[in-house]
GROMACS .gro file of C-alpha atoms in nm:
model
  195
    1MET     CA    1   9.613   5.241  16.052
    2ASP     CA    2   9.403   5.535  15.985
    3LEU     CA    3   9.038   5.420  15.931
    4LYS     CA    4   8.982   5.483  15.586
    5ARG     CA    5   9.264   5.235  15.503
    6LYS     CA    6   9.116   4.962  15.784
    7ILE     CA    7   8.749   5.026  15.584
    8MET     CA    8   8.955   4.990  15.238
    9GLU     CA    9   9.093   4.662  15.392
   10ALA     CA   10   8.837   4.479  15.521
   11ALA     CA   11   8.642   4.562  15.146
   12TRP     CA   12   8.971   4.426  14.985
   13GLU     CA   13   8.942   4.101  15.203
   14LEU     CA   14   8.537   4.030  15.184
   15PHE     CA   15   8.534   4.132  14.851
   16GLN     CA   16   8.755   3.832  14.724
   17GLU     CA   17   8.598   3.640  14.965
   18LYS     CA   18   8.215   3.674  14.872
   19GLY     CA   19   8.266   3.864  14.580
   20TYR     CA   20   8.142   4.248  14.553
   21THR     CA   21   7.809   4.205  14.466
   22ALA     CA   22   7.740   3.940  14.738
   23THR     CA   23   7.973   4.216  15.035
   24THR     CA   24   7.714   4.426  15.192
   25VAL     CA   25   7.819   4.738  15.303
   26ASN     CA   26   7.690   4.639  15.667
   27GLU     CA   27   7.993   4.332  15.674
   28ILE     CA   28   8.246   4.626  15.556
   29ILE     CA   29   8.139   4.798  15.875
   30GLU     CA   30   8.170   4.544  16.109
   31LYS     CA   31   8.481   4.367  15.990
   32ALA     CA   32   8.674   4.716  15.961
   33GLU     CA   33   8.494   4.753  16.304
   34THR     CA   34   8.367   5.113  16.245
   35SER     CA   35   8.019   5.272  16.227
   36LYS     CA   36   7.784   5.386  15.937
   37GLY     CA   37   7.903   5.711  16.034
   38GLY     CA   38   8.273   5.644  16.003
   39PHE     CA   39   8.264   5.501  15.705
   40TYR     CA   40   8.016   5.739  15.522
   41TYR     CA   41   8.302   5.956  15.647
   42TYR     CA   42   8.461   5.855  15.376
   43PHE     CA   43   8.268   5.649  15.097
   44HIS     CA   44   7.946   5.735  14.983
   45ALA     CA   45   7.878   5.444  14.851
   46LYS     CA   46   8.051   5.128  14.795
   47ASP     CA   47   8.104   5.166  14.431
   48GLU     CA   48   8.322   5.482  14.530
   49LEU     CA   49   8.521   5.249  14.804
   50LEU     CA   50   8.511   5.012  14.455
   51ASN     CA   51   8.710   5.286  14.309
   52SER     CA   52   9.008   5.291  14.551
   53LEU     CA   53   9.062   4.922  14.607
   54TYR     CA   54   9.353   5.011  14.281
   55HIS     CA   55   9.578   5.084  14.561
   56PHE     CA   56   9.576   4.689  14.666
   57PHE     CA   57   9.686   4.618  14.305
   58ASP     CA   58   9.931   4.830  14.238
   59ARG     CA   59  10.091   4.732  14.591
   60GLU     CA   60  10.069   4.400  14.486
   61TYR     CA   61  10.257   4.505  14.168
   62LYS     CA   62  10.499   4.673  14.319
   63LYS     CA   63  10.629   4.307  14.546
   64TYR     CA   64  10.688   4.147  14.176
   65TYR     CA   65  10.847   4.397  14.046
   66LYS     CA   66  11.103   4.472  14.332
   67SER     CA   67  11.173   4.070  14.355
   68MET     CA   68  11.248   4.098  13.939
   69ASP     CA   69  11.536   4.075  13.739
   70LYS     CA   70  11.639   4.431  13.658
   71SER     CA   71  11.968   4.349  13.441
   72LEU     CA   72  11.723   4.215  13.208
   73ASN     CA   73  11.620   4.395  12.852
   74HIS     CA   74  11.330   4.593  12.917
   75ILE     CA   75  11.065   4.459  12.688
   76MET     CA   76  11.070   4.105  12.861
   77GLN     CA   77  11.019   4.311  13.194
   78ILE     CA   78  10.719   4.468  13.010
   79LYS     CA   79  10.614   4.150  12.929
   80LEU     CA   80  10.681   3.937  13.259
   81LEU     CA   81  10.491   4.188  13.442
   82ASN     CA   82  10.239   4.187  13.204
   83GLN     CA   83  10.203   3.817  13.330
   84TYR     CA   84  10.228   3.879  13.662
   85VAL     CA   85   9.940   4.114  13.647
   86PHE     CA   86   9.697   3.875  13.491
   87TYR     CA   87   9.826   3.554  13.721
   88PHE     CA   88   9.783   3.760  13.978
   89MET     CA   89   9.375   3.909  13.891
   90GLU     CA   90   9.310   3.542  13.773
   91GLY     CA   91   9.391   3.389  14.104
   92ASN     CA   92   9.312   3.649  14.342
   93VAL     CA   93   9.051   3.858  14.217
   94LYS     CA   94   8.714   3.712  14.166
   95VAL     CA   95   8.518   3.775  13.771
   96ASP     CA   96   8.215   4.026  13.975
   97LEU     CA   97   8.508   4.219  14.114
   98LEU     CA   98   8.702   4.298  13.812
   99ALA     CA   99   8.331   4.329  13.590
  100SER     CA  100   8.272   4.588  13.881
  101LEU     CA  101   8.543   4.795  13.899
  102TYR     CA  102   8.524   4.903  13.467
  103ARG     CA  103   8.198   4.839  13.499
  104SER     CA  104   8.254   5.194  13.782
  105GLN     CA  105   8.539   5.338  13.489
  106LEU     CA  106   8.233   5.378  13.227
  107THR     CA  107   7.938   5.553  13.427
  108GLU     CA  108   8.179   5.707  13.713
  109LYS     CA  109   8.248   6.069  13.621
  110LYS     CA  110   8.553   6.088  13.808
  111GLN     CA  111   8.756   5.789  13.739
  112THR     CA  112   9.044   5.928  14.042
  113ASN     CA  113   9.228   5.605  14.056
  114PHE     CA  114   9.163   5.390  13.739
  115LEU     CA  115   9.355   5.634  13.527
  116ASP     CA  116   9.555   5.842  13.790
  117PRO     CA  117   9.888   5.964  13.631
  118GLU     CA  118  10.048   5.920  13.983
  119ARG     CA  119   9.953   5.561  13.981
  120TYR     CA  120  10.218   5.263  14.055
  121TYR     CA  121  10.119   5.070  13.772
  122LEU     CA  122  10.104   5.360  13.559
  123LYS     CA  123  10.448   5.471  13.647
  124LEU     CA  124  10.623   5.189  13.633
  125ILE     CA  125  10.494   5.129  13.239
  126LYS     CA  126  10.613   5.455  13.155
  127LYS     CA  127  10.981   5.439  13.331
  128LEU     CA  128  11.056   5.096  13.176
  129ILE     CA  129  10.931   5.204  12.806
  130SER     CA  130  11.127   5.494  12.861
  131ASP     CA  131  11.457   5.353  12.968
  132GLY     CA  132  11.456   5.104  12.722
  133GLN     CA  133  11.405   5.337  12.467
  134LYS     CA  134  11.738   5.544  12.604
  135LYS     CA  135  11.907   5.139  12.572
  136GLY     CA  136  11.734   5.133  12.231
  137GLU     CA  137  11.536   4.822  12.326
  138ILE     CA  138  11.238   4.981  12.280
  139ARG     CA  139  11.129   5.169  11.951
  140THR     CA  140  11.109   5.590  11.980
  141ASP     CA  141  10.918   5.699  11.639
  142LEU     CA  142  10.585   5.707  11.934
  143THR     CA  143  10.628   5.858  12.258
  144VAL     CA  144  10.650   5.683  12.637
  145ASP     CA  145  10.257   5.812  12.662
  146GLU     CA  146  10.187   5.667  12.355
  147LEU     CA  147  10.357   5.324  12.390
  148VAL     CA  148  10.152   5.327  12.741
  149LYS     CA  149   9.863   5.425  12.593
  150HIS     CA  150   9.862   5.063  12.398
  151ILE     CA  151  10.011   4.852  12.640
  152LEU     CA  152   9.707   4.930  12.870
  153LEU     CA  153   9.470   4.931  12.568
  154VAL     CA  154   9.568   4.576  12.549
  155GLU     CA  155   9.573   4.485  12.891
  156ARG     CA  156   9.224   4.622  12.910
  157GLY     CA  157   9.078   4.450  12.619
  158ILE     CA  158   9.171   4.148  12.736
  159ILE     CA  159   9.050   4.175  13.113
  160MET     CA  160   8.725   4.244  12.994
  161ASP     CA  161   8.684   3.964  12.791
  162TRP     CA  162   8.752   3.753  13.032
  163CYS     CA  163   8.480   3.926  13.243
  164VAL     CA  164   8.254   3.881  12.920
  165GLU     CA  165   8.371   3.534  12.911
  166ASN     CA  166   8.302   3.493  13.340
  167GLY     CA  167   8.603   3.344  13.356
  168GLY     CA  168   8.563   3.099  13.140
  169TYR     CA  169   8.944   3.060  12.996
  170SER     CA  170   9.282   3.094  13.238
  171LEU     CA  171   9.337   3.501  13.240
  172GLY     CA  172   9.701   3.431  13.273
  173TYR     CA  173   9.778   3.203  12.997
  174PHE     CA  174   9.517   3.332  12.732
  175GLY     CA  175   9.633   3.731  12.849
  176ALA     CA  176   9.978   3.626  12.848
  177HIS     CA  177  10.004   3.492  12.505
  178SER     CA  178   9.813   3.743  12.342
  179PHE     CA  179  10.044   4.009  12.489
  180ASN     CA  180  10.344   3.822  12.348
  181LEU     CA  181  10.214   3.885  12.059
  182TYR     CA  182  10.195   4.279  12.086
  183MET     CA  183  10.584   4.259  12.185
  184GLU     CA  184  10.681   4.275  11.844
  185PHE     CA  185  10.490   4.599  11.808
  186LEU     CA  186  10.740   4.722  12.100
  187GLU     CA  187  11.091   4.638  11.960
  188PRO     CA  188  11.272   4.928  11.704
  189SER     CA  189  11.160   4.865  11.356
  190GLU     CA  190  11.509   4.809  11.148
  191LYS     CA  191  11.423   5.153  10.958
  192ALA     CA  192  11.415   5.338  11.279
  193ALA     CA  193  11.704   5.146  11.433
  194GLU     CA  194  11.952   5.272  11.072
  195GLU     CA  195  11.832   5.601  11.193
   0.00000   0.00000   0.00000
């Protein structure tokens, strides 16, 4: 494993264990068994390291999707993936870490990971929508990119509310039920289906 990945792995473990705010750069350096020079060669600050952690979310989503029944309707696949996202975050990611991730996206000028079109999760949602449109399972009066944008807006809104509420309710349960209401938006309308 290269040093950059080792630092990221160490940070991810510490952030999950202690939370983002309580974790120091020195603790990350110690756990990664590197030096300050080694850390600062790859990351200028803890905040910059934070933005690289989307890789770990995507890794979990990839594992989950590999085990999913691909014969399901594409809307159902999106729904199940979304439920997994919410339950995974609730069970494995401290609220302060999620809040810090979102806060960094609001304050940082460069968002190299969060909105990166090459992110696995974004490419997967795009593929599911595109394939669903081709099969007539998902509306086609909006583009794939427009529908991806809508899905991400709904997901982010639910996650941000959970952070604002300091994890005061079940993100998995409430997020999944809230997202279910949105699923009708993806279905082809009768008028579009007739055309």
